[in-house]
């Protein structure tokens, strides 16, 4: 298990961390771990979130044909 030391932490920040830890019923050390874990955790992408929502309601059937419409290509020049 790795350990880090944080130097020059202001008293105000330390007090705020302690108060936040108390409100979350954790030690200050556990609160700092939770903050750091949350900050670096991978974020779910929008497509994944939408898929999860669709699956949670039993799936969704979309009734359309992607190739049915003729479209002009987009001019990006």
C-alpha atoms as a PDB file:
ATOM      1  CA  UNK A   1       0.000   0.000   0.000  1.00  0.00           C
ATOM      2  CA  UNK A   2       1.395   3.408  -0.940  1.00  0.00           C
ATOM      3  CA  UNK A   3       1.565   6.418   1.348  1.00  0.00           C
ATOM      4  CA  UNK A   4       1.902  10.138   0.647  1.00  0.00           C
ATOM      5  CA  UNK A   5       2.678  13.156   2.783  1.00  0.00           C
ATOM      6  CA  UNK A   6       1.035  16.493   2.094  1.00  0.00           C
ATOM      7  CA  UNK A   7       3.096  19.421   3.307  1.00  0.00           C
ATOM      8  CA  UNK A   8       2.027  23.029   3.812  1.00  0.00           C
ATOM      9  CA  UNK A   9      -1.683  22.217   4.107  1.00  0.00           C
ATOM     10  CA  UNK A  10      -3.429  25.281   5.468  1.00  0.00           C
ATOM     11  CA  UNK A  11      -5.161  25.047   8.835  1.00  0.00           C
ATOM     12  CA  UNK A  12      -8.395  26.122   7.132  1.00  0.00           C
ATOM     13  CA  UNK A  13      -8.203  23.221   4.660  1.00  0.00           C
ATOM     14  CA  UNK A  14      -7.339  20.768   7.426  1.00  0.00           C
ATOM     15  CA  UNK A  15     -10.310  21.933   9.511  1.00  0.00           C
ATOM     16  CA  UNK A  16     -12.606  21.626   6.475  1.00  0.00           C
ATOM     17  CA  UNK A  17     -11.353  18.085   5.804  1.00  0.00           C
ATOM     18  CA  UNK A  18     -11.932  17.112   9.423  1.00  0.00           C
ATOM     19  CA  UNK A  19     -15.456  18.571   9.362  1.00  0.00           C
ATOM     20  CA  UNK A  20     -16.235  16.786   6.103  1.00  0.00           C
ATOM     21  CA  UNK A  21     -14.923  13.518   7.553  1.00  0.00           C
ATOM     22  CA  UNK A  22     -17.134  13.871  10.620  1.00  0.00           C
ATOM     23  CA  UNK A  23     -20.198  14.554   8.463  1.00  0.00           C
ATOM     24  CA  UNK A  24     -19.433  11.395   6.432  1.00  0.00           C
ATOM     25  CA  UNK A  25     -18.680   9.361   9.585  1.00  0.00           C
ATOM     26  CA  UNK A  26     -15.083   8.676   8.542  1.00  0.00           C
ATOM     27  CA  UNK A  27     -11.653   9.449   9.841  1.00  0.00           C
ATOM     28  CA  UNK A  28      -9.864  12.370   8.227  1.00  0.00           C
ATOM     29  CA  UNK A  29      -7.474   9.925   6.565  1.00  0.00           C
ATOM     30  CA  UNK A  30     -10.379   7.872   5.158  1.00  0.00           C
ATOM     31  CA  UNK A  31     -12.042  11.056   3.921  1.00  0.00           C
ATOM     32  CA  UNK A  32      -8.899  12.127   2.053  1.00  0.00           C
ATOM     33  CA  UNK A  33      -8.683   8.634   0.512  1.00  0.00           C
ATOM     34  CA  UNK A  34     -12.326   8.870  -0.613  1.00  0.00           C
ATOM     35  CA  UNK A  35     -11.740  12.316  -2.139  1.00  0.00           C
ATOM     36  CA  UNK A  36      -8.649  11.139  -4.014  1.00  0.00           C
ATOM     37  CA  UNK A  37     -10.333   7.919  -5.197  1.00  0.00           C
ATOM     38  CA  UNK A  38     -13.284   9.915  -6.511  1.00  0.00           C
ATOM     39  CA  UNK A  39     -11.028  12.428  -8.259  1.00  0.00           C
ATOM     40  CA  UNK A  40      -9.149   9.804 -10.268  1.00  0.00           C
ATOM     41  CA  UNK A  41     -11.917   7.229 -10.837  1.00  0.00           C
ATOM     42  CA  UNK A  42     -12.710   6.553 -14.478  1.00  0.00           C
ATOM     43  CA  UNK A  43     -15.832   8.345 -15.644  1.00  0.00           C
ATOM     44  CA  UNK A  44     -18.590   6.487 -17.446  1.00  0.00           C
ATOM     45  CA  UNK A  45     -19.206   7.809 -20.938  1.00  0.00           C
ATOM     46  CA  UNK A  46     -22.595   9.038 -22.111  1.00  0.00           C
ATOM     47  CA  UNK A  47     -23.243   6.018 -24.329  1.00  0.00           C
ATOM     48  CA  UNK A  48     -22.587   3.654 -21.436  1.00  0.00           C
ATOM     49  CA  UNK A  49     -24.916   5.613 -19.161  1.00  0.00           C
ATOM     50  CA  UNK A  50     -27.700   5.643 -21.770  1.00  0.00           C
ATOM     51  CA  UNK A  51     -27.290   1.914 -22.386  1.00  0.00           C
ATOM     52  CA  UNK A  52     -27.544   1.241 -18.653  1.00  0.00           C
ATOM     53  CA  UNK A  53     -30.702   3.346 -18.424  1.00  0.00           C
ATOM     54  CA  UNK A  54     -32.248   1.518 -21.382  1.00  0.00           C
ATOM     55  CA  UNK A  55     -31.408  -1.867 -19.889  1.00  0.00           C
ATOM     56  CA  UNK A  56     -32.817  -0.871 -16.502  1.00  0.00           C
ATOM     57  CA  UNK A  57     -36.255  -0.285 -18.077  1.00  0.00           C
ATOM     58  CA  UNK A  58     -36.235  -3.496 -20.092  1.00  0.00           C
ATOM     59  CA  UNK A  59     -34.680  -2.166 -23.285  1.00  0.00           C
ATOM     60  CA  UNK A  60     -35.933   0.164 -25.965  1.00  0.00           C
ATOM     61  CA  UNK A  61     -36.902  -0.641 -29.550  1.00  0.00           C
ATOM     62  CA  UNK A  62     -36.413   2.223 -31.977  1.00  0.00           C
ATOM     63  CA  UNK A  63     -38.463   1.852 -35.152  1.00  0.00           C
ATOM     64  CA  UNK A  64     -36.484   3.528 -37.916  1.00  0.00           C
ATOM     65  CA  UNK A  65     -34.350   2.604 -40.879  1.00  0.00           C
ATOM     66  CA  UNK A  66     -31.002   4.394 -40.919  1.00  0.00           C
ATOM     67  CA  UNK A  67     -30.661   4.085 -44.679  1.00  0.00           C
ATOM     68  CA  UNK A  68     -34.158   5.306 -45.547  1.00  0.00           C
ATOM     69  CA  UNK A  69     -33.289   8.988 -45.984  1.00  0.00           C
ATOM     70  CA  UNK A  70     -31.201  10.498 -48.753  1.00  0.00           C
ATOM     71  CA  UNK A  71     -28.919  13.178 -47.400  1.00  0.00           C
ATOM     72  CA  UNK A  72     -26.430  15.454 -49.055  1.00  0.00           C
ATOM     73  CA  UNK A  73     -22.915  15.100 -47.706  1.00  0.00           C
ATOM     74  CA  UNK A  74     -21.807  17.804 -45.312  1.00  0.00           C
ATOM     75  CA  UNK A  75     -19.487  20.385 -46.899  1.00  0.00           C
ATOM     76  CA  UNK A  76     -16.669  21.015 -44.423  1.00  0.00           C
ATOM     77  CA  UNK A  77     -14.594  23.215 -46.710  1.00  0.00           C
END
